């Protein structure tokens, strides 16, 4: 399990969220980019202080490491793995197959030739290379898409080329080239009780049940945990039931990409931070109460590096709120603000780890 793989890391962590989490048998980490760690000393210090495990936000995705056939670009991921090892940290393998990070040349070849050897080569090039440095891999990222197929599988080049069996084949391939690795599926939009997310939970469970029934090597599930205040509050009862079903199948559960999209950008910064923190606390109190949960990772530490932006549609929801060319600033959905100060979300995570 992720927690077991990081036992050495825990002993090295003297402070921060990783130390608090470790006392209850969990790990804490964050998505990072090597270039940001190199360029921003305050971020680097916070990441080293708070995190036991890193997720490469960009640097391990297929289009980043092989943008053209045989043209490898492994410097950043090699550097991140080396940085992690130097500081007693661990790296998650994110991600092997994702429809949005497939290089154009791979997409074309798969559609034209349906050649599984491209997948085999990709896995064999990466997984043994990082050996003991990366012990947990998101083999398939975001396999579910509601509203299109009875089985709920996302329309992707992998589905088109190989049919519904591609997920099973990918997991078997991963086990073949990395027999000791922990193999995961990673999915998003599982937290709320709107129709889409109810359907996604149901379809994802059906996929997982089928894989387990067939003896497919699947060790765990990544819950991305991109919370969204525009959707109301998280469906705590539904989440608890969903996670119980996963745990009953013997699966490890990791929150892999926690952050919060805000709803009310007209509120004061203090009020916005409270709303974010309250939602995170509701979510984590529910998740951390379940069996099988081994850790929580945020999708970045600081609002300055967040992929979540205040969009034009957000401005349109508040006509006249900003009249002098100003605006609400950054989305405030991560533990640190843009100045690298801890926010109420940080305290919410800390309190959830403490269980108080």
Coordinates of N, CA and C in Angstrom, one line a residue, residues 4 45 77 79 102 110 127 131 158 174 182-183 188 223 230 252 278 293 300 309:
X4 N 2.4 1.9 3.4 CA 3.5 1.0 3.7 C 4.7 1.4 2.9
X45 N 10.5 24.9 -0.1 CA 10.6 24.6 1.3 C 9.2 24.1 1.9
X77 N 11.2 14.4 -15.3 CA 10.8 13.3 -14.4 C 12.0 12.7 -13.7
X79 N 14.7 14.2 -12.9 CA 15.0 15.2 -11.9 C 14.1 15.2 -10.7
X102 N -2.3 11.9 -24.6 CA -1.8 11.0 -25.6 C -1.2 11.8 -26.7
X110 N -2.6 4.6 -33.3 CA -3.6 3.7 -32.7 C -4.9 3.6 -33.5
X127 N 7.9 1.9 -16.5 CA 7.7 1.3 -15.2 C 9.0 0.7 -14.7
X131 N 11.5 1.6 -11.3 CA 11.7 0.6 -10.3 C 11.1 0.9 -8.9
X158 N -8.2 4.8 -27.0 CA -7.9 3.4 -26.5 C -9.2 2.6 -26.6
X174 N 0.7 -3.8 -17.2 CA 1.4 -3.1 -16.1 C 2.0 -4.1 -15.1
X182 N 2.0 -1.1 -7.2 CA 0.6 -1.0 -6.9 C -0.1 -0.3 -8.1
X183 N -1.2 -1.0 -8.6 CA -1.8 -0.5 -9.8 C -3.2 0.1 -9.5
X188 N -12.5 11.1 -11.5 CA -13.0 12.4 -11.0 C -14.5 12.4 -10.9
X223 N -9.2 8.7 -6.0 CA -10.3 9.6 -6.0 C -9.7 11.0 -6.2
X230 N -19.8 25.3 -6.4 CA -21.0 25.6 -7.3 C -22.0 24.4 -7.3
X252 N -7.2 -0.4 -2.0 CA -6.6 0.8 -1.4 C -7.3 2.0 -2.0
X278 N -14.5 24.6 5.0 CA -15.6 23.8 5.5 C -15.9 22.7 4.6
X293 N -8.5 3.7 3.2 CA -7.9 5.0 2.8 C -6.5 5.1 3.3
X300 N -1.4 20.5 -6.0 CA -0.7 21.7 -5.8 C -0.8 22.1 -4.3
X309 N -8.9 28.4 -12.3 CA -8.8 29.8 -12.6 C -10.2 30.5 -12.4

